[in-house]
Coordinates of C-alpha atoms and ligand atoms in Angstrom, one line a residue:
M1 CA 0.0 29.0 3.6
P2 CA -1.4 29.4 0.0
T3 CA -4.9 27.9 0.4
L4 CA -7.1 27.4 -2.6
R5 CA -10.9 27.9 -2.8
E6 CA -11.4 25.7 -5.8
V7 CA -11.0 22.0 -5.9
P8 CA -8.1 21.2 -8.2
A9 CA -9.4 19.3 -11.2
E10 CA -6.6 16.8 -11.3
A11 CA -7.3 15.6 -7.8
E12 CA -9.8 12.7 -7.5
I13 CA -9.6 11.8 -3.8
A14 CA -10.2 13.8 -0.7
S15 CA -6.6 13.7 0.7
H16 CA -5.1 14.8 -2.7
Q17 CA -7.6 17.6 -3.0
L18 CA -7.1 18.7 0.6
M19 CA -3.4 18.6 0.5
L20 CA -3.4 20.9 -2.5
R21 CA -6.2 23.1 -1.2
A22 CA -4.7 23.5 2.3
G23 CA -1.4 24.5 0.7
L24 CA 0.5 21.5 2.1
M25 CA 2.2 20.6 -1.2
R26 CA 2.4 21.4 -4.9
K27 CA 2.9 19.2 -7.9
L28 CA 6.0 19.6 -10.1
A29 CA 5.5 16.8 -12.5
S30 CA 3.4 13.6 -12.6
G31 CA 4.1 11.8 -9.3
I32 CA 6.6 14.5 -8.1
Y33 CA 5.7 16.9 -5.3
A34 CA 7.2 19.6 -3.2
F35 CA 6.1 20.0 0.4
L36 CA 5.3 23.6 1.5
P37 CA 5.9 24.8 5.1
L38 CA 2.6 23.7 6.6
G39 CA 2.7 20.3 4.9
Y40 CA 6.3 19.8 5.9
R41 CA 5.6 20.3 9.6
T42 CA 3.2 17.3 9.5
F43 CA 5.5 15.4 7.4
R44 CA 8.3 15.9 9.9
K45 CA 6.0 14.9 12.8
I46 CA 5.2 11.6 11.2
E47 CA 8.9 11.1 10.5
Q48 CA 9.6 11.8 14.2
I49 CA 7.0 9.3 15.4
V50 CA 8.6 6.7 13.1
R51 CA 12.0 7.6 14.3
E52 CA 11.1 7.4 18.0
E53 CA 9.5 4.0 17.6
M54 CA 12.4 2.6 15.6
D55 CA 14.8 3.9 18.3
R56 CA 12.6 2.4 21.0
A57 CA 12.7 -1.0 19.2
G58 CA 16.5 -0.8 19.3
A59 CA 17.1 0.0 15.6
L60 CA 20.0 2.3 14.7
E61 CA 19.5 5.2 12.3
L62 CA 21.9 5.9 9.4
V63 CA 21.5 7.2 5.9
M64 CA 22.6 5.8 2.6
S65 CA 23.0 7.6 -0.7
S66 CA 20.2 7.9 -3.3
I67 CA 22.5 7.2 -6.3
L68 CA 23.5 3.6 -6.1
P69 CA 25.9 1.6 -8.2
A70 CA 24.3 -1.1 -10.4
E71 CA 26.6 -3.9 -9.4
Y72 CA 24.8 -4.8 -6.1
Y73 CA 21.4 -5.0 -7.9
I74 CA 22.9 -7.1 -10.6
A75 CA 24.3 -9.5 -8.0
S76 CA 20.8 -9.9 -6.5
G77 CA 19.1 -10.1 -9.8
R78 CA 16.9 -7.1 -9.2
W79 CA 18.6 -4.9 -11.8
E80 CA 16.4 -6.9 -14.1
V81 CA 13.5 -7.6 -11.9
F82 CA 12.7 -3.9 -11.3
G83 CA 12.4 -3.3 -15.0
P84 CA 11.1 0.1 -16.1
E85 CA 10.1 1.0 -12.5
M86 CA 13.8 1.7 -11.8
F87 CA 15.2 5.1 -12.6
R88 CA 18.6 4.4 -14.2
L89 CA 21.4 6.7 -15.1
K90 CA 25.0 6.6 -16.4
D91 CA 27.9 8.6 -15.1
R92 CA 30.4 10.4 -17.3
N93 CA 32.4 7.1 -17.6
K94 CA 29.3 5.3 -18.7
R95 CA 29.0 3.3 -15.5
D96 CA 25.5 2.2 -14.6
F97 CA 23.7 3.6 -11.5
C98 CA 20.1 3.8 -10.3
L99 CA 18.2 6.1 -8.0
G100 CA 17.5 3.8 -5.1
P101 CA 14.0 2.2 -5.2
T102 CA 14.6 0.3 -2.0
H103 CA 17.9 -0.6 -0.3
E104 CA 18.1 -4.3 0.6
E105 CA 21.3 -4.8 -1.5
I106 CA 23.0 -1.7 -0.2
F107 CA 22.4 -2.4 3.5
T108 CA 23.5 -6.0 2.9
E109 CA 26.7 -4.8 1.3
I110 CA 27.5 -2.4 4.2
V111 CA 26.8 -5.0 6.9
K112 CA 28.8 -7.6 5.0
N113 CA 31.9 -5.4 5.1
E114 CA 31.5 -4.2 8.7
I115 CA 30.2 -7.2 10.7
R116 CA 32.3 -10.3 11.1
S117 CA 31.2 -12.0 14.4
Y118 CA 28.0 -13.5 15.8
R119 CA 28.7 -11.1 18.8
A120 CA 27.6 -8.1 16.7
L121 CA 24.2 -9.7 15.9
P122 CA 21.3 -9.2 16.0
L123 CA 21.4 -5.8 14.3
I124 CA 18.6 -3.6 13.0
L125 CA 19.5 -0.6 10.9
Y126 CA 17.1 2.0 9.4
Q127 CA 17.0 5.2 7.4
I128 CA 14.4 7.8 6.5
Q129 CA 15.3 8.6 3.0
T130 CA 14.0 9.4 -0.5
K131 CA 13.1 6.6 -2.9
F132 CA 12.6 6.7 -6.6
R133 CA 10.2 4.5 -8.5
D134 CA 9.0 5.2 -12.0
E135 CA 5.5 3.9 -11.3
I136 CA 3.4 3.1 -14.3
R137 CA 0.4 4.9 -12.9
P138 CA 1.4 7.6 -10.4
R139 CA -1.9 8.8 -8.8
F140 CA -3.7 10.1 -5.9
G141 CA -1.0 12.7 -5.1
V142 CA 1.6 11.5 -2.7
M143 CA -0.2 8.1 -2.2
R144 CA 1.5 6.7 -5.3
C145 CA 4.3 9.0 -6.5
R146 CA 7.6 8.6 -8.2
E147 CA 9.8 10.3 -5.6
F148 CA 8.8 9.6 -2.0
V149 CA 10.4 9.3 1.4
M150 CA 10.4 5.9 3.0
K151 CA 11.5 4.7 6.4
D152 CA 13.3 1.5 5.5
A153 CA 14.7 -0.8 8.1
Y154 CA 16.7 -4.0 7.7
S155 CA 17.4 -6.7 10.3
F156 CA 20.4 -9.0 10.4
D157 CA 20.2 -12.2 12.5
R158 CA 22.2 -15.3 13.2
D159 CA 19.3 -17.6 12.3
E160 CA 15.5 -17.9 11.6
E161 CA 14.7 -17.8 15.4
G162 CA 16.6 -14.5 15.6
L163 CA 14.7 -13.2 12.6
D164 CA 11.4 -14.1 14.2
V165 CA 12.3 -11.9 17.2
S166 CA 13.5 -8.9 15.1
Y167 CA 10.4 -9.2 12.9
R168 CA 8.1 -9.2 15.9
K169 CA 9.9 -6.1 17.3
M170 CA 9.3 -4.3 14.0
H171 CA 5.7 -5.5 13.9
D172 CA 5.0 -4.1 17.3
A173 CA 6.8 -0.8 16.5
Y174 CA 4.6 -0.4 13.4
C175 CA 1.5 -0.9 15.5
R176 CA 2.7 1.8 17.9
I177 CA 3.5 4.1 15.0
F178 CA 0.1 3.8 13.3
D179 CA -1.7 4.0 16.7
R180 CA 0.1 7.2 17.4
C181 CA -0.9 8.5 14.0
G182 CA -4.5 7.9 15.0
L183 CA -5.1 5.5 12.1
D184 CA -7.7 2.7 12.0
Y185 CA -5.7 -0.1 10.4
I186 CA -5.4 -3.8 10.1
V187 CA -2.4 -6.1 9.7
V188 CA -2.9 -8.5 6.8
E189 CA -0.9 -11.4 5.4
A190 CA 0.8 -10.3 2.2
D191 CA 2.5 -11.7 -0.9
S192 CA 6.3 -11.5 -0.7
G193 CA 6.5 -11.0 -4.4
S194 CA 9.8 -10.1 -5.9
M195 CA 11.3 -9.6 -2.5
G196 CA 11.6 -13.3 -1.9
G197 CA 11.5 -14.7 1.6
S198 CA 9.2 -16.6 3.8
G199 CA 6.5 -14.3 5.0
S200 CA 5.2 -10.8 5.0
E201 CA 2.5 -8.6 6.4
E202 CA 1.1 -5.3 5.3
F203 CA -0.4 -2.5 7.4
M204 CA -3.6 -1.5 5.8
V205 CA -5.5 1.6 6.5
K206 CA -9.2 0.9 5.8
S207 CA -10.4 3.2 3.1
D208 CA -12.7 2.9 0.0
I209 CA -10.1 4.7 -2.1
G210 CA -7.4 2.1 -1.2
E211 CA -5.8 0.3 -4.1
A212 CA -5.5 -3.0 -2.2
D213 CA -8.2 -5.5 -1.7
I214 CA -8.3 -7.2 1.7
A215 CA -10.1 -10.4 2.6
Y216 CA -11.3 -10.4 6.2
C217 CA -13.0 -13.0 8.3
E218 CA -15.1 -11.6 11.2
K219 CA -15.1 -15.0 12.9
C220 CA -11.4 -15.8 13.3
R221 CA -9.9 -12.4 12.3
Y222 CA -8.0 -13.9 9.4
A223 CA -7.0 -11.0 7.2
A224 CA -5.0 -11.2 3.9
N225 CA -4.3 -9.2 0.8
V226 CA -6.5 -10.7 -2.0
E227 CA -3.2 -11.1 -3.9
K228 CA -2.2 -13.6 -1.3
A229 CA -5.4 -15.0 0.3
E230 CA -5.7 -18.8 -0.4
C231 CA -9.0 -19.8 -1.9
I232 CA -11.0 -22.9 -1.0
P233 CA -12.3 -24.4 -4.2
V234 CA -16.1 -24.4 -4.4
P235 CA -17.2 -27.6 -6.2
C236 CA -19.7 -27.0 -8.9
C237 CA -21.0 -30.0 -10.8
M238 CA -24.0 -28.6 -12.6
D239 CA -24.6 -30.2 -15.9
S240 CA -26.4 -28.5 -18.8
E241 CA -29.8 -29.4 -17.2
G242 CA -28.8 -27.7 -14.0
D243 CA -28.6 -30.9 -12.0
A244 CA -26.1 -30.5 -9.2
S245 CA -25.5 -34.2 -8.8
A246 CA -24.6 -34.5 -12.4
G247 CA -21.4 -36.3 -13.2
R248 CA -22.2 -37.5 -16.7
E249 CA -18.7 -37.8 -18.0
D250 CA -19.9 -40.2 -20.6
V251 CA -21.0 -37.3 -22.8
S252 CA -18.6 -36.2 -25.4
V253 CA -17.3 -32.8 -26.5
E254 CA -19.4 -31.0 -29.0
R255 CA -18.6 -28.0 -31.2
V256 CA -21.3 -25.4 -31.1
A257 CA -21.4 -22.3 -33.4
T258 CA -21.4 -19.2 -31.2
P259 CA -21.1 -16.4 -33.7
N260 CA -20.0 -13.1 -32.0
V261 CA -20.3 -14.6 -28.6
R262 CA -17.1 -13.9 -26.7
T263 CA -17.5 -12.7 -23.2
I264 CA -18.9 -14.7 -20.3
E265 CA -22.0 -12.4 -20.2
E266 CA -22.7 -13.1 -23.9
L267 CA -22.1 -16.8 -23.4
M268 CA -24.6 -16.8 -20.5
V269 CA -27.3 -15.3 -22.6
F270 CA -26.5 -17.6 -25.5
F271 CA -26.4 -20.8 -23.5
N272 CA -29.0 -19.5 -21.0
S273 CA -26.8 -20.8 -18.2
R274 CA -24.8 -19.5 -15.2
P275 CA -21.2 -18.2 -15.4
D276 CA -19.9 -21.2 -13.3
Q277 CA -20.7 -23.5 -16.2
F278 CA -17.9 -21.9 -18.3
A279 CA -14.2 -21.9 -17.9
K280 CA -12.3 -19.0 -19.3
T281 CA -8.9 -19.3 -20.9
L282 CA -6.6 -16.4 -20.9
I283 CA -3.3 -16.3 -22.7
Y284 CA -0.4 -14.6 -20.9
R285 CA 3.1 -13.6 -21.8
A286 CA 5.4 -14.7 -19.0
D287 CA 8.8 -13.2 -19.9
D288 CA 9.5 -14.7 -23.3
K289 CA 7.1 -17.6 -23.1
Y290 CA 3.3 -17.8 -23.6
I291 CA 1.1 -19.8 -21.3
A292 CA -2.7 -20.3 -20.9
A293 CA -4.4 -19.8 -17.5
M294 CA -7.9 -21.1 -16.8
A295 CA -10.5 -20.3 -14.1
R296 CA -14.2 -20.6 -13.8
G297 CA -16.2 -18.1 -15.8
D298 CA -17.2 -16.0 -12.8
R299 CA -13.8 -15.9 -11.2
E300 CA -10.9 -13.5 -11.6
I301 CA -7.4 -14.9 -12.3
N302 CA -4.9 -13.9 -9.6
E303 CA -1.9 -12.7 -11.5
T304 CA 0.3 -12.6 -8.3
K305 CA -0.3 -16.3 -7.7
L306 CA 0.3 -17.1 -11.4
K307 CA 3.5 -15.1 -11.4
N308 CA 4.8 -16.8 -8.2
F309 CA 4.0 -20.2 -9.6
L310 CA 5.8 -19.5 -12.9
G311 CA 8.7 -17.7 -11.2
C312 CA 8.7 -15.1 -14.1
I313 CA 9.8 -11.5 -13.9
E314 CA 7.2 -10.0 -16.2
L315 CA 3.6 -11.3 -16.6
E316 CA 1.0 -9.6 -18.8
L317 CA -2.0 -10.6 -20.9
A318 CA -0.8 -11.5 -24.4
D319 CA -1.6 -8.9 -27.1
S320 CA -4.3 -9.8 -29.6
E321 CA -1.7 -10.7 -32.3
A322 CA -0.1 -13.3 -30.1
V323 CA -3.6 -14.6 -29.0
K324 CA -4.6 -15.0 -32.7
K325 CA -1.4 -16.8 -33.5
I326 CA -1.5 -19.2 -30.5
T327 CA -5.3 -20.0 -30.8
R328 CA -5.5 -19.6 -34.5
A329 CA -8.7 -17.7 -33.8
E330 CA -10.0 -14.2 -33.1
V331 CA -9.7 -13.0 -29.5
G332 CA -12.6 -14.4 -27.4
F333 CA -12.5 -18.0 -28.5
A334 CA -9.5 -19.4 -26.7
G335 CA -9.8 -22.8 -25.0
P336 CA -7.6 -25.5 -23.7
I337 CA -8.1 -28.2 -26.3
G338 CA -5.5 -28.3 -28.9
L339 CA -3.3 -25.6 -27.5
D340 CA 0.4 -26.3 -27.6
I341 CA 1.4 -24.1 -24.7
D342 CA 1.4 -24.8 -21.0
I343 CA -2.0 -24.7 -19.4
I344 CA -2.3 -23.8 -15.8
I345 CA -5.8 -24.3 -14.3
D346 CA -7.4 -23.2 -11.1
R347 CA -8.4 -26.0 -8.7
E348 CA -12.1 -25.3 -9.3
V349 CA -11.8 -26.0 -13.0
E350 CA -10.5 -29.5 -12.1
M351 CA -13.8 -30.1 -10.2
M352 CA -16.1 -28.8 -13.0
K353 CA -18.1 -31.3 -15.1
N354 CA -19.3 -30.9 -18.7
F355 CA -18.4 -27.3 -19.0
V356 CA -18.0 -24.8 -21.9
V357 CA -14.7 -23.5 -23.3
G358 CA -13.6 -21.6 -26.4
A359 CA -12.9 -23.9 -29.4
N360 CA -9.8 -22.1 -30.6
E361 CA -11.8 -21.4 -33.7
T362 CA -13.5 -18.1 -34.5
G363 CA -17.2 -18.3 -33.8
Y364 CA -17.2 -21.6 -32.0
H365 CA -17.2 -23.0 -28.4
L366 CA -17.0 -26.5 -27.1
I367 CA -19.5 -28.0 -24.7
N368 CA -19.3 -31.0 -22.4
V369 CA -15.6 -30.5 -21.7
N370 CA -13.9 -32.3 -18.8
V371 CA -10.4 -31.9 -17.5
Y372 CA -8.1 -35.0 -18.1
K373 CA -10.6 -36.6 -20.4
D374 CA -10.4 -33.8 -23.0
F375 CA -7.2 -32.0 -22.1
K376 CA -4.3 -32.4 -19.7
P377 CA -3.4 -29.3 -17.7
T378 CA 0.3 -28.6 -17.0
A379 CA -0.6 -27.7 -13.4
V380 CA -3.6 -27.4 -11.1
I381 CA -3.1 -24.6 -8.6
D382 CA -4.9 -22.0 -6.6
L383 CA -5.1 -19.4 -9.3
R384 CA -8.1 -17.2 -8.5
N385 CA -9.0 -14.2 -6.4
I386 CA -10.9 -14.8 -3.2
T387 CA -14.3 -13.0 -3.3
D388 CA -17.0 -11.8 -1.0
G389 CA -18.7 -14.7 0.6
D390 CA -15.9 -17.2 -0.1
R391 CA -14.9 -19.5 2.7
C392 CA -12.2 -18.4 5.1
P393 CA -9.1 -20.6 4.5
R394 CA -8.5 -20.8 8.3
C395 CA -11.9 -21.4 9.8
G396 CA -14.3 -21.9 7.0
A397 CA -16.6 -19.0 7.9
S398 CA -17.5 -16.4 5.2
V399 CA -15.0 -13.7 4.3
S400 CA -15.7 -10.2 3.2
I401 CA -13.6 -8.0 0.9
S402 CA -12.8 -4.4 1.6
K403 CA -10.3 -1.8 0.4
G404 CA -7.2 -0.7 2.1
I405 CA -4.3 1.7 1.7
E406 CA -1.0 -0.1 2.3
V407 CA 1.0 2.2 4.5
G408 CA 3.6 -0.2 5.8
H409 CA 5.1 -3.6 4.8
I410 CA 7.2 -6.0 6.7
F411 CA 9.1 -9.0 5.2
K412 CA 11.0 -12.0 6.4
L413 CA 13.6 -12.0 3.7
G414 CA 15.6 -15.0 4.9
T415 CA 18.9 -15.4 3.1
K416 CA 18.0 -14.2 -0.4
Y417 CA 20.1 -11.1 -0.3
S418 CA 22.8 -12.2 2.2
R419 CA 23.4 -15.3 0.0
A420 CA 23.5 -13.3 -3.2
L421 CA 26.0 -10.7 -1.8
N422 CA 27.8 -13.2 0.5
C423 CA 26.9 -11.4 3.7
V424 CA 28.3 -13.9 6.3
Y425 CA 29.5 -14.0 9.9
L426 CA 31.5 -16.4 12.0
D427 CA 29.5 -18.3 14.6
E428 CA 30.7 -19.5 18.1
N429 CA 32.6 -22.3 16.5
G430 CA 34.3 -20.2 13.9
Q431 CA 32.0 -21.5 11.2
E432 CA 31.0 -19.2 8.5
R433 CA 27.2 -18.7 8.2
V434 CA 24.9 -16.6 6.1
M435 CA 23.0 -13.8 7.9
V436 CA 19.2 -14.1 8.0
M437 CA 17.5 -10.8 7.1
G438 CA 14.2 -8.9 7.3
S439 CA 13.1 -5.7 5.6
Y440 CA 10.6 -3.2 6.9
G441 CA 9.1 -0.1 5.1
I442 CA 6.8 2.8 5.8
G443 CA 5.8 5.5 3.3
I444 CA 5.8 8.8 5.2
A445 CA 3.7 10.9 2.8
R446 CA 1.4 8.0 2.0
T447 CA 0.8 7.7 5.8
M448 CA 0.1 11.4 5.9
A449 CA -2.4 11.1 3.0
A450 CA -4.0 8.1 4.7
I451 CA -4.5 10.1 7.9
I452 CA -6.4 12.8 5.9
E453 CA -8.5 10.1 4.1
Q454 CA -9.7 9.0 7.6
G455 CA -9.8 12.5 9.1
H456 CA -11.6 15.1 7.1
D457 CA -15.1 16.5 6.5
E458 CA -16.6 18.8 3.9
N459 CA -14.8 21.8 5.3
G460 CA -11.3 20.3 5.3
I461 CA -8.7 18.3 7.2
I462 CA -9.2 17.2 10.8
W463 CA -5.7 16.5 12.1
P464 CA -5.1 14.4 15.3
F465 CA -2.9 16.4 17.7
E466 CA 0.0 14.1 17.2
V467 CA 0.6 15.1 13.6
A468 CA -1.2 18.4 13.3
P469 CA 1.1 21.1 11.9
Y470 CA 0.1 23.3 14.9
H471 CA -2.0 22.5 17.9
V472 CA -3.9 25.8 18.1
I473 CA -4.8 28.5 15.7
I474 CA -5.6 31.9 17.2
V475 CA -7.9 34.1 15.0
P476 CA -8.3 37.8 15.9
V477 CA -11.6 38.4 14.3
N478 CA -10.9 42.0 13.4
Q479 CA -7.2 42.7 12.7
S480 CA -7.7 46.5 13.1
N481 CA -9.1 46.2 16.6
E482 CA -6.1 46.8 18.9
V483 CA -7.6 45.0 21.9
Q484 CA -8.3 41.9 19.9
V485 CA -4.8 41.9 18.4
D486 CA -3.2 42.4 21.9
V487 CA -5.3 39.6 23.5
A488 CA -4.4 37.3 20.6
E489 CA -0.7 38.1 20.8
N490 CA -0.9 37.5 24.5
I491 CA -2.6 34.1 24.2
Y492 CA 0.0 33.2 21.6
A493 CA 2.9 34.1 23.9
Q494 CA 1.3 32.1 26.8
L495 CA 0.8 29.0 24.7
M496 CA 4.3 29.1 23.2
K497 CA 5.7 29.4 26.8
E498 CA 3.9 26.1 27.6
G499 CA 5.4 24.4 24.6
I500 CA 2.1 24.4 22.7
E501 CA 2.5 24.9 19.0
A502 CA 0.4 27.9 18.1
L503 CA -0.3 29.8 14.9
I504 CA -1.8 33.2 14.8
D505 CA -3.7 34.3 11.8
D506 CA -2.8 38.0 11.7
R507 CA -3.8 38.5 8.0
D508 CA -6.0 41.4 7.3
E509 CA -8.8 39.2 6.0
R510 CA -12.6 39.0 6.7
P511 CA -13.4 36.6 9.6
G512 CA -15.2 34.3 7.3
V513 CA -12.1 33.8 5.2
K514 CA -9.9 33.1 8.3
F515 CA -12.4 30.7 9.8
K516 CA -12.7 28.8 6.5
D517 CA -8.9 28.5 6.2
A518 CA -8.6 27.4 9.8
D519 CA -11.1 24.6 9.2
L520 CA -9.4 23.7 5.8
I521 CA -5.9 23.3 7.3
G522 CA -7.4 21.3 10.2
I523 CA -5.8 22.7 13.3
P524 CA -7.4 20.8 16.2
I525 CA -8.2 23.9 18.4
R526 CA -9.2 27.3 17.3
I527 CA -9.4 30.3 19.5
N528 CA -11.5 33.1 18.2
V529 CA -10.7 36.5 19.6
G530 CA -13.7 38.8 19.0
R531 CA -15.8 41.5 20.6
K532 CA -15.8 40.0 24.1
A533 CA -12.0 40.2 24.2
E534 CA -12.5 43.5 26.0
E535 CA -14.2 41.5 28.8
G536 CA -11.4 39.0 28.8
I537 CA -13.5 36.3 27.0
V538 CA -12.7 34.4 23.9
E539 CA -14.2 31.4 22.0
L540 CA -12.7 27.9 21.9
K541 CA -13.7 25.7 19.0
M542 CA -12.8 22.1 18.5
R543 CA -12.2 21.2 14.9
S544 CA -13.2 17.6 15.2
S545 CA -16.5 17.9 17.0
G546 CA -17.4 21.5 16.1
E547 CA -18.0 22.2 19.8
L548 CA -17.8 25.9 20.5
R549 CA -17.7 27.6 23.9
E550 CA -16.6 30.7 25.6
I551 CA -13.6 30.7 27.9
K552 CA -11.7 33.2 30.0
V553 CA -8.5 34.4 28.4
E554 CA -6.4 33.4 31.4
D555 CA -7.8 29.8 31.3
V556 CA -6.8 29.2 27.7
P557 CA -3.3 27.5 28.2
A558 CA -4.6 25.2 31.0
E559 CA -7.7 24.3 29.0
V560 CA -5.7 23.6 25.8
M561 CA -3.3 21.4 27.8
R562 CA -6.2 19.5 29.4
I563 CA -7.7 18.8 26.0
M564 CA -4.4 17.8 24.5
G565 CA -3.7 15.5 27.4
E566 CA -7.1 13.9 27.1
C567 CA -6.8 13.4 23.3
M568 CA -3.2 12.2 23.2
G569 CA -3.5 10.1 26.3
T570 CA -6.0 7.8 24.7
R571 CA -3.5 6.8 22.0
G572 CA -1.3 3.7 22.5
K573 CA 1.8 5.6 23.4
Ligands
ATP1 P1 2.5 -0.8 -3.6 O1 1.9 -2.2 -3.6 O2 1.5 0.2 -3.0 O3 3.1 -0.4 -4.8 P2 4.9 -1.7 -2.5 O4 4.6 -3.1 -2.1 O5 5.6 -1.5 -3.8 O6 3.6 -0.8 -2.5 P3 7.0 -1.5 -0.6 O7 8.1 -1.7 -1.6 O8 6.7 -2.5 0.4 O9 5.7 -1.0 -1.3 O10 7.3 -0.1 0.1 C1 7.1 0.2 1.5 C2 6.1 1.3 1.7 O11 6.5 2.5 0.9 C3 4.7 1.1 1.3 O12 4.0 0.4 2.3 C4 4.2 2.5 1.1 O13 3.8 3.1 2.3 C5 5.4 3.2 0.6 N1 5.3 3.3 -0.9 C6 5.6 2.4 -1.8 N2 5.5 2.8 -3.1 C7 5.1 4.1 -3.0 C8 4.8 5.2 -3.9 N3 4.9 5.0 -5.2 N4 4.5 6.4 -3.4 C9 4.4 6.6 -2.1 N5 4.7 5.7 -1.2 C10 5.0 4.5 -1.6
MG2 MG1 4.9 -0.8 -5.7

């Protein structure tokens, strides 16, 4: 239990700091951590909750290897799709392998070889196993690391209706898991991204340090990842005089000198107008092709939507060299007129009238531009990020945006992997049919960190009973007082007999040090054995509320059990 007094400089967020300070884990390399005994106890408890709920849902546990042959990922196309995120290696015979980043292909391969008949379906298999992803930006400790344990489950069904049932089972199991972990979470619609398939949801723990943005509607409870949330275009037809009813399309494009005016902010000052009178044009590299994407000046382009539309593997902003070549101008003056690459515009841009764009000429912008009249977009799509105050795509009320930590993700995969790997079964009529699949993941250590994000104070972690490394910590105040040590040992033995997980701090340290450490490691109940031990009285302190009271030694086990029953009973077990 090597606790630290100092806050480690590398750790920016509470859970990362506390996991290091409480001696739960240590860093070995960027995004690579070892769990120490105290941390591993909680880790295993979360694993066990996940296991119990998977078993309850009828899933069967197995375990795959971590080193996986390339061929299955080549067959699905993901050998390429994963790009540099995949850890790759060659064996002595120069054959390609990877360290498994996720196992859709491998489960599909196993099931394909073992299951022949419709009678064996549906089937849900899962494992709790180490995954490897060479993340671009490992950060926040075990929240985003490069080696991490995931529970991944895969369902195999005869048809879409079957998939719906399996998916619902996993959805409900996830709710029970995160309820039991004591988390405040919401389920949001998510992008299926490179996984393919027809639908997916993420389990988001509400937290300001979360990396995901969630759009939420109070009125109809619609919730979606901003990557996915559909945007209702807001018409804006202001002309240069600020007249909202304007529609003066008879005006023609004019070239205006705008020396050193590049950003939307600079343009607003220069033209003395609002950001929604500009359309920005960004040049992207999509695999080996360049494209232009346009949105209103005050909007953010949603790269997930753009990527899904283009169906490309890699998408990134073009570098300045490429921008200069394509626009024949310095960066900051790109516009749609005269570009000879595809131009994808947001639906709002189509509605804009007489707006300002870059002129593809250094130091110039064009005013009075209108879509169709002045340039022809390749496609008009929903291309922007939803923002605070936007209208809910379901009910039209106003949505708000908040941050979340994605702890779990469930997907309807459909037949993407079963088709690629020819995972088929024979139906009642002896007809060969492709299995319909789902995939379901939970990050164990990320869940652990999320529990700490939601459960801590300035003194340390506040574990819920379900995942606390121990339920009770007994602190003999003076280790050289024999009565105190005896009473402490006695309480310890009593608790252990009742199946309560107790820890006794028998270090020869000052009481202040022991109390501080007990608070830091977040054990829910602390029993202080001090001077009154001679009268058979000890103190019971609740970590969560700070409530402290005296209690008779012989009442300790019953009182601890009562408290635990009360706290754990309120969870959705
Ligand atoms: P993210 O968007 O955060 O990168 P993902 O969509 O790549 O996550 P999935 O492939 O759906 O994640 O993985 C399932 C679960 O595994 C996630 O919900 C998360 O709990 C966990 N997970 C994913 N990547 C990491 C990571 N780098 N470190 C720790 N846990 C992770
Ligand atoms: Mg990821």
